[in-house]
Coordinates of C-alpha atoms and ligand atoms in Angstrom, one line a residue:
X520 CA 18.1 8.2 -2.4
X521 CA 15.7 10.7 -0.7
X522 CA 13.7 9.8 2.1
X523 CA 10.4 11.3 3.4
X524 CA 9.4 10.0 6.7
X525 CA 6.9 11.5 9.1
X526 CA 6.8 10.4 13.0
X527 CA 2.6 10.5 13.0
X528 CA 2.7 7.3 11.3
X529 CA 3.4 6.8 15.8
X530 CA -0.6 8.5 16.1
X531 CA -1.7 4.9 14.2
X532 CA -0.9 1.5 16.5
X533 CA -3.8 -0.6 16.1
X534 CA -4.6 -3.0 19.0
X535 CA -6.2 -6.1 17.3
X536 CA -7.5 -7.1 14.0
X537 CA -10.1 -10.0 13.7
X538 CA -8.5 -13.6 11.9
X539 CA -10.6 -17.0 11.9
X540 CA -12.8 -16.2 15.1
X541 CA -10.0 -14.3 17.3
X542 CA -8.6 -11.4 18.0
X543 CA -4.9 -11.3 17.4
X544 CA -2.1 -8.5 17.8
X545 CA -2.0 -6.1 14.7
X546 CA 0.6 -7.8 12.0
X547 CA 1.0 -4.0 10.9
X548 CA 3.2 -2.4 13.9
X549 CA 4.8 0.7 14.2
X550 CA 8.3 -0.7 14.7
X551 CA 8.4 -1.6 11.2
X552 CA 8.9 1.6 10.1
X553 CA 11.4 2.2 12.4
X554 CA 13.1 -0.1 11.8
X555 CA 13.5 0.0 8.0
X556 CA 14.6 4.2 9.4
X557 CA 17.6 2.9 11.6
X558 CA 18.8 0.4 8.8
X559 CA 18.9 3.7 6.3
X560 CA 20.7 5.9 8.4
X561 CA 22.9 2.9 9.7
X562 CA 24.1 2.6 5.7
X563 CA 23.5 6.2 5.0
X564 CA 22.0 6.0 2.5
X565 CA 20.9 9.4 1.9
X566 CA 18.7 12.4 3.3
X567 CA 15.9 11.6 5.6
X568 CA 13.5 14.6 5.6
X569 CA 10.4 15.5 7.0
X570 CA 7.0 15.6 4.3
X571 CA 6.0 19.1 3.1
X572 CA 2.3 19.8 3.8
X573 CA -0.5 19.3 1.2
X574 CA -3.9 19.9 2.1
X575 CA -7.3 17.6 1.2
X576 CA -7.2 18.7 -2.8
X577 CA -4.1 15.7 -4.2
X578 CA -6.3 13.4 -2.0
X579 CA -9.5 14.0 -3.4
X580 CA -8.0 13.6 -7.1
X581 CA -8.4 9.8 -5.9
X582 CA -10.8 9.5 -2.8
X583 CA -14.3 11.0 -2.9
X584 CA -15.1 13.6 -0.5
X585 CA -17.5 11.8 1.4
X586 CA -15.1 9.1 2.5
X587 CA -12.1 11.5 2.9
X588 CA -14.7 13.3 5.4
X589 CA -15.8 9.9 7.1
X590 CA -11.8 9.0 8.0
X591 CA -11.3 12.6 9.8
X592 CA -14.2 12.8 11.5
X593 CA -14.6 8.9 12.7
X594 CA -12.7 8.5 15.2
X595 CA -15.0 11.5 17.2
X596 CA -17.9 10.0 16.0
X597 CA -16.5 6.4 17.8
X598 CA -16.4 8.0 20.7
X599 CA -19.4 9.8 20.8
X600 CA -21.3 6.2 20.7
X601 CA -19.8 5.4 24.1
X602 CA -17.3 7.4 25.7
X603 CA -15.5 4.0 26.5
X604 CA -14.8 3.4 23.1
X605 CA -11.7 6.0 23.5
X606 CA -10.1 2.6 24.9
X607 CA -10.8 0.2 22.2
X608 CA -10.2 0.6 18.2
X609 CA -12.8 1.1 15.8
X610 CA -13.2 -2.5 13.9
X611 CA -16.2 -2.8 11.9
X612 CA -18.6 -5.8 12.3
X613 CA -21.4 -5.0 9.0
X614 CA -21.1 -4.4 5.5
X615 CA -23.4 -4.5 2.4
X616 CA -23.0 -6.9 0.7
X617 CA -24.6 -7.5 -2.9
X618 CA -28.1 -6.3 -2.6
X619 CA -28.2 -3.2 0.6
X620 CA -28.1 -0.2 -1.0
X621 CA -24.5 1.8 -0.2
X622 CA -26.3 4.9 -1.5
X623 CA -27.5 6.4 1.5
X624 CA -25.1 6.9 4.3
X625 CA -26.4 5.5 7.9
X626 CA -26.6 7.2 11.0
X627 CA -25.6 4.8 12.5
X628 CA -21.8 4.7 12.5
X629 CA -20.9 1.0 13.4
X630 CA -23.0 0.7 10.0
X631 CA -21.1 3.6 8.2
X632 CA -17.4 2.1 8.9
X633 CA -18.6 -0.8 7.5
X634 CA -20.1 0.5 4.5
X635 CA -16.4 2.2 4.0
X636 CA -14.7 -0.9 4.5
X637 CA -14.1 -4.7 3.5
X638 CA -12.1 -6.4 6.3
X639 CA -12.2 -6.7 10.1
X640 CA -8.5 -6.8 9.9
X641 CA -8.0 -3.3 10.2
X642 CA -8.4 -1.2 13.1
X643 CA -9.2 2.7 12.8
X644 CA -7.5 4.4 16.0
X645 CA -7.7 8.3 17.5
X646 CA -4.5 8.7 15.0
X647 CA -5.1 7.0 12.1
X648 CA -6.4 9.8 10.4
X649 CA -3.1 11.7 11.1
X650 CA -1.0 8.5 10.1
X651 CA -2.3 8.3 6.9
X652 CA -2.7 11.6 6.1
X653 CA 1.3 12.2 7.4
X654 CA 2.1 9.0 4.9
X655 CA 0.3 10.4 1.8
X656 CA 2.5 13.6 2.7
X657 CA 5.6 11.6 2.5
X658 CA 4.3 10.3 -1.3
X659 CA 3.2 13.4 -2.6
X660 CA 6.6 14.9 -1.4
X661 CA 8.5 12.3 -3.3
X662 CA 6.6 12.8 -6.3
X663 CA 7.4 16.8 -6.1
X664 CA 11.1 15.7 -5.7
X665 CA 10.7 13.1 -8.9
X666 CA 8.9 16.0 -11.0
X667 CA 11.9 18.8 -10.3
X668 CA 14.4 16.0 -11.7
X669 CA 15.1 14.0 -8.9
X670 CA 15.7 10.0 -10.2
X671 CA 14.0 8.1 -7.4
X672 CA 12.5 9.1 -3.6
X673 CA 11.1 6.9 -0.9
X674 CA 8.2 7.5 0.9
X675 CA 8.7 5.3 4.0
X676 CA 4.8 5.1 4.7
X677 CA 2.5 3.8 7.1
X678 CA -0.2 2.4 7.7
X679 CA 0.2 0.5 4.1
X680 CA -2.1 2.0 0.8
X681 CA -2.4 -0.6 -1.7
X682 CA -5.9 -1.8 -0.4
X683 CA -7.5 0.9 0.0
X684 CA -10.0 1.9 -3.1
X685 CA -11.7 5.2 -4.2
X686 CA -14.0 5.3 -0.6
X687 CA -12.9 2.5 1.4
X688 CA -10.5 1.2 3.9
X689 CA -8.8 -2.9 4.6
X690 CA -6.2 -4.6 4.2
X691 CA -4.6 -2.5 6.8
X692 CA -5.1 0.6 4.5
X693 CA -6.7 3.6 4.5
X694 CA -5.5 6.3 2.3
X695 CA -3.9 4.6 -1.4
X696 CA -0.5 6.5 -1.5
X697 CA 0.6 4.5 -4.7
X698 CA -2.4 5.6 -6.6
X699 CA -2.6 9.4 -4.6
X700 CA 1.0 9.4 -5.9
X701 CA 0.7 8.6 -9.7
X702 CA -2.5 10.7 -9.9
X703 CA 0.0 13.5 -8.6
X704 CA 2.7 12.6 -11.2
X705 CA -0.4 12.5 -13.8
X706 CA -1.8 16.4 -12.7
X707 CA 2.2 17.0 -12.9
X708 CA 2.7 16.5 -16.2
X709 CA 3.8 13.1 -16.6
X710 CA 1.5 11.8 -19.2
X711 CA 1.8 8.3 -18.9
X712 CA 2.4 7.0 -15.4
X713 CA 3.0 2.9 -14.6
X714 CA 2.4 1.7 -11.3
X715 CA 4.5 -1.8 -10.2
X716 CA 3.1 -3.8 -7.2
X717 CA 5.8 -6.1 -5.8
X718 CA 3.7 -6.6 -2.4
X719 CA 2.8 -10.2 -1.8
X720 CA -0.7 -9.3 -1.7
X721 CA -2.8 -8.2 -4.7
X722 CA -3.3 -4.3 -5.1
X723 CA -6.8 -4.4 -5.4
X724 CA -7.1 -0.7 -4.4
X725 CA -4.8 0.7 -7.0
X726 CA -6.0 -1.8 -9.6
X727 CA -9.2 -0.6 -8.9
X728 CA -8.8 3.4 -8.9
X729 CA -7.3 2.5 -12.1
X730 CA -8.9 0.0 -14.5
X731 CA -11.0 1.9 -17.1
X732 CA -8.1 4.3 -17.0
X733 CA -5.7 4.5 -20.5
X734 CA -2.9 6.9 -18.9
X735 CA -2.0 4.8 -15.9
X736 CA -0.9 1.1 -15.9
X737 CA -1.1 -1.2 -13.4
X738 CA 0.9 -4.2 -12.9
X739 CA 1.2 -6.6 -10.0
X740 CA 3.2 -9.7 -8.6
X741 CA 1.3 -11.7 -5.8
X742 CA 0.0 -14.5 -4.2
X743 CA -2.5 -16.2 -6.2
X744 CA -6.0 -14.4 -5.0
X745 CA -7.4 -18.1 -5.3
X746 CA -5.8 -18.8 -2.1
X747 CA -4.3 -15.2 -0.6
X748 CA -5.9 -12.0 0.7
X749 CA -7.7 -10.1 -1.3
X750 CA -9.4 -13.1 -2.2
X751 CA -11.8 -11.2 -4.8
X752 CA -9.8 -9.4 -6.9
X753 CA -6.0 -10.3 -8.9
X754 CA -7.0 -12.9 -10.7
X755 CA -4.7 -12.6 -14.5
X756 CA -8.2 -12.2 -16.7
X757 CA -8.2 -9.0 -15.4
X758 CA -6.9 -6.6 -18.0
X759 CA -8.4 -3.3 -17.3
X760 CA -12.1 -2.4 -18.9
X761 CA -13.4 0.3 -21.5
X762 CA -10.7 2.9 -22.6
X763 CA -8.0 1.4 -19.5
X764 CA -8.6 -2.0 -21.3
X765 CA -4.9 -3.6 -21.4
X766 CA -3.6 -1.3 -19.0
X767 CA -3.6 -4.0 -16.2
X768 CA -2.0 -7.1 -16.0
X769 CA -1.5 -9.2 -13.1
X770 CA 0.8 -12.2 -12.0
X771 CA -0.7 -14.4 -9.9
X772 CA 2.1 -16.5 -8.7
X773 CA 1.8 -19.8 -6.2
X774 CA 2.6 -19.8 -2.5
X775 CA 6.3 -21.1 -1.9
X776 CA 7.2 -19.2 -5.2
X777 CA 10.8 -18.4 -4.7
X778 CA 13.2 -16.0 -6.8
X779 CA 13.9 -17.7 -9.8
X780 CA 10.5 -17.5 -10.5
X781 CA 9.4 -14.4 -9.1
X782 CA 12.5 -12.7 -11.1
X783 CA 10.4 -14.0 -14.2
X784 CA 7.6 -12.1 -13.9
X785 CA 9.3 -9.0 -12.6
X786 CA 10.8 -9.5 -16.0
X787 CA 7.4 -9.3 -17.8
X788 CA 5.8 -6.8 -16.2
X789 CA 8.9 -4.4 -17.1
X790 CA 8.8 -6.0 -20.5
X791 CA 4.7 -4.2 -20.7
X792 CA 5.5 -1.5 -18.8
X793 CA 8.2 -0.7 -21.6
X794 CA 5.4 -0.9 -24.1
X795 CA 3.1 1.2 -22.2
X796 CA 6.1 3.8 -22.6
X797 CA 5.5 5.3 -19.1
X798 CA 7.1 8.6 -18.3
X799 CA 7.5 7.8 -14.4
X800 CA 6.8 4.8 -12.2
X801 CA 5.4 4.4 -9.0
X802 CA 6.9 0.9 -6.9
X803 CA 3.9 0.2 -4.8
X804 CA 7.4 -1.6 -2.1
X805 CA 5.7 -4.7 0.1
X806 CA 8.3 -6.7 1.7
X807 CA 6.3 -9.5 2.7
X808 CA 7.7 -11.4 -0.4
X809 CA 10.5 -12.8 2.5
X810 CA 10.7 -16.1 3.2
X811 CA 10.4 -15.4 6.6
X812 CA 7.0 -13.1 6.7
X813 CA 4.8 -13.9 9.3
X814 CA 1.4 -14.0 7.1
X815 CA 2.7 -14.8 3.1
X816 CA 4.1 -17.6 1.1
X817 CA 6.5 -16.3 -0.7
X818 CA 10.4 -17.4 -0.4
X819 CA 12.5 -14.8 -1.6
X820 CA 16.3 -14.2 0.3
X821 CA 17.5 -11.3 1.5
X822 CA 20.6 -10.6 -1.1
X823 CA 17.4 -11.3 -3.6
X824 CA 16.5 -7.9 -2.7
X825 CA 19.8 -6.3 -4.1
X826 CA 19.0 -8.1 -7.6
X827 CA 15.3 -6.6 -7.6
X828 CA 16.9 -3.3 -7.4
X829 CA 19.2 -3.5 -9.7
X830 CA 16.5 -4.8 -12.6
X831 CA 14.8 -1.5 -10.9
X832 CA 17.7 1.2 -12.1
X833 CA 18.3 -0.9 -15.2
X834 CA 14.7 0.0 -16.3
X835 CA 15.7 3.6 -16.3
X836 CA 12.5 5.5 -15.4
X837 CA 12.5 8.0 -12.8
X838 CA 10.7 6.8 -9.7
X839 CA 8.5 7.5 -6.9
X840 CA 8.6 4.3 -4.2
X841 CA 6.2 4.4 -1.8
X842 CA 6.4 1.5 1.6
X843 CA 3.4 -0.9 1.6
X844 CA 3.8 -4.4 3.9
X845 CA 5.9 -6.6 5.2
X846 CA 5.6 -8.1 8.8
X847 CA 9.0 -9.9 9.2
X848 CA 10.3 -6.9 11.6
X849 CA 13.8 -8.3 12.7
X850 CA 14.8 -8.6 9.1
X851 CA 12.5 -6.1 7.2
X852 CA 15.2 -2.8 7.6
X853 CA 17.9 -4.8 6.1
X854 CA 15.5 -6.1 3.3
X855 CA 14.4 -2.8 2.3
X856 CA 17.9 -1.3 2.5
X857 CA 19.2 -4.2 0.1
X858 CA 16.9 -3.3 -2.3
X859 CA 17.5 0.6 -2.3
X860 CA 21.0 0.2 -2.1
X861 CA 21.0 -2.5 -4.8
X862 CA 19.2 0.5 -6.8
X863 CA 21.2 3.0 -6.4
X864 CA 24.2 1.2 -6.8
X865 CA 23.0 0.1 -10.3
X866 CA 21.6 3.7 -11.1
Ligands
OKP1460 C1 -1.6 -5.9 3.8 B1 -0.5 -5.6 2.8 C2 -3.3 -12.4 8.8 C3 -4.4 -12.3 7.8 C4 -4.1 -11.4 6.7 C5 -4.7 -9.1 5.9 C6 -3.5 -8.9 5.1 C7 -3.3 -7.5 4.7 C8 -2.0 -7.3 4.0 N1 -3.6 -13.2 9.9 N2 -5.0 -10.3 6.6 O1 -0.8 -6.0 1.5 O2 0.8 -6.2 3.2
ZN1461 ZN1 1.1 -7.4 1.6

């Protein structure tokens, strides 16, 4: 399987990210990129190229102007509060809740990042504009490859894009390369495009980009939002709205879930994406299902991996993956490998 990888993802290495009154080390590290990189090449299992450029226009089918302009220009902006901000990451501190207006945009920019955000969790750093524009690259390179034929290509991205929704960041997210990804297969000519989240963590991004929408489905496995991050959104009564109603289902599945389990409702949301007859698919790829992940509950093994990619190639769509989390960095390359390997094996 192809591989598009892009070495800016190195411009984004946020310092801290807020949890329960502290400031802790970023979960969401540069090295698990890298490492997923050395276990590929290790195993060879196939070409690992550089993205093509795209400029703004594939991003903007997805994100609105206005907050594709806020990300490149806020980092600048940071500084230009206090020049000894160039030392510290942008986290924001405000946010509107129900009732401010989010109409008008504040000059004040500690009160715009939080207007374009939903967590403290997420820190936006001098190259996180570049990080994120370099991973969207690597997605809307393996969609090009998928489109000309190609069975399946791997954008190994980072920072993560599940999270983020039509004009904000969180979650550790800040540009949605699933959803920038099946919009691309979409203006492609793919006419119906089905998006799979197997990231512990709802996809409330993607979901959301896509719930009144009839031509691209969204299904996700996670941690029950009851207890997990997001929180708000993943609940199963969520089933898409207007003319995407039905186009959306969600799994909610209990911490300690382990394989036997989680295989089920892998099972069912191939089962509905067969019914949605979807040309191409887009595997939103988080890794934090491991039994071993720092910050999720669930307990899948690592030759569990091989078995999800197998039920992957059995489906027999063509394929666009694209990397979301997964914090369990010793083990994560060999994780990720499994799985690709167990697909193409089975392909
Ligand atoms: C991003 B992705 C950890 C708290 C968790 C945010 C989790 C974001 C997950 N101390 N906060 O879906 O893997
Ligand atoms: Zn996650």
């Amino acid at each position: 399987m192809i591989t598009f990888y892009n070495a800016s993802h190195l411009r984004h290495q946020g310092r801290l990210e807020m949890f329960r009154g502290e400031l802790l080390p970023c979960f969401e590290r540069a090295d698990r990129v890298e490492t997923v990189l050395a276990e590929l090449r290790a195993r060879r299992l196939g070409p690992i190229e550089a993205p093509e450029p795209f400029d703004d226009a594939p991003l903007a089918r997805v994100h609105t102007q206005r907050y594709l302009d806020f990300l490149r220009t806020a980092w600048q902006e940071w500084i230009a509060l206090d020049p000894a901000n160039a030392g510290k990451d942008a986290l924001p501190s405000f946010w509107p809740i129900r009732g401010f207006r989010s109409d008008r945009l504040p000059d004040n920019f500690a009160a715009r990042l939080g207007l374009f955000s939903f967590d403290a969790g997420t820190p936006l750093t001098a190259g996180s504009w570049a990080a994120a524009r370099g991973g969207a690259c690597c997605a809307l390179s393996a969609v090009r490859r998928v489109l000309a034929g190609e069975r399946a290509a791997f954008a190994l991205t980072r920072p993560p894009g599940h999270h983020a929704g039509v004009d904000f960041f969180g979650g550790y997210c800040f540009l949605n390369n699933a959803a920038i990804a099946a919009q691309a297969l979409r203006d492609g000519g793919a006419a119906r495009v089905a998006v799979l989240d197997i990231d512990y963590h709802h996809g409330n991004g993607t979901q959301a980009i896509f719930y009144e929408r009839p031509d691209v489905f969204f299904a996700s496995i996670h941690g029950d939002p009851r207890t997990e991050y997001p929180f708000y959104l993943g609940h199963a009564d969520e089933r898409g709205a207007g003319a995407g109603l039905g186009c959306n289902l969600n799994l909610p599945l209990p911490r300690g879930t382990a394989y036997p389990e989680w295989q089920q409702a892998l099972a069912q949301a191939l089962q509905a994406i067969n019914g949605f007859c979807a040309d191409a698919l887009v595997l939103s790829l988080g890794m934090d299902t491991f039994e071993h992940d720092p910050i999720s509950g669930f307990r899948l093994k690592r030759d569990d991996y091989y078995r999800i990619g197998e039920t992957l190639a059995a489906q027999g769509l063509p394929i666009v993956i694209t990397f979301e989390g997964g914090y369990a960095v010793d083990e994560l390359g060999i994780n990720t490998a499994n799985l690709l390997q167990g697909f193409e094996q089975a392909a």
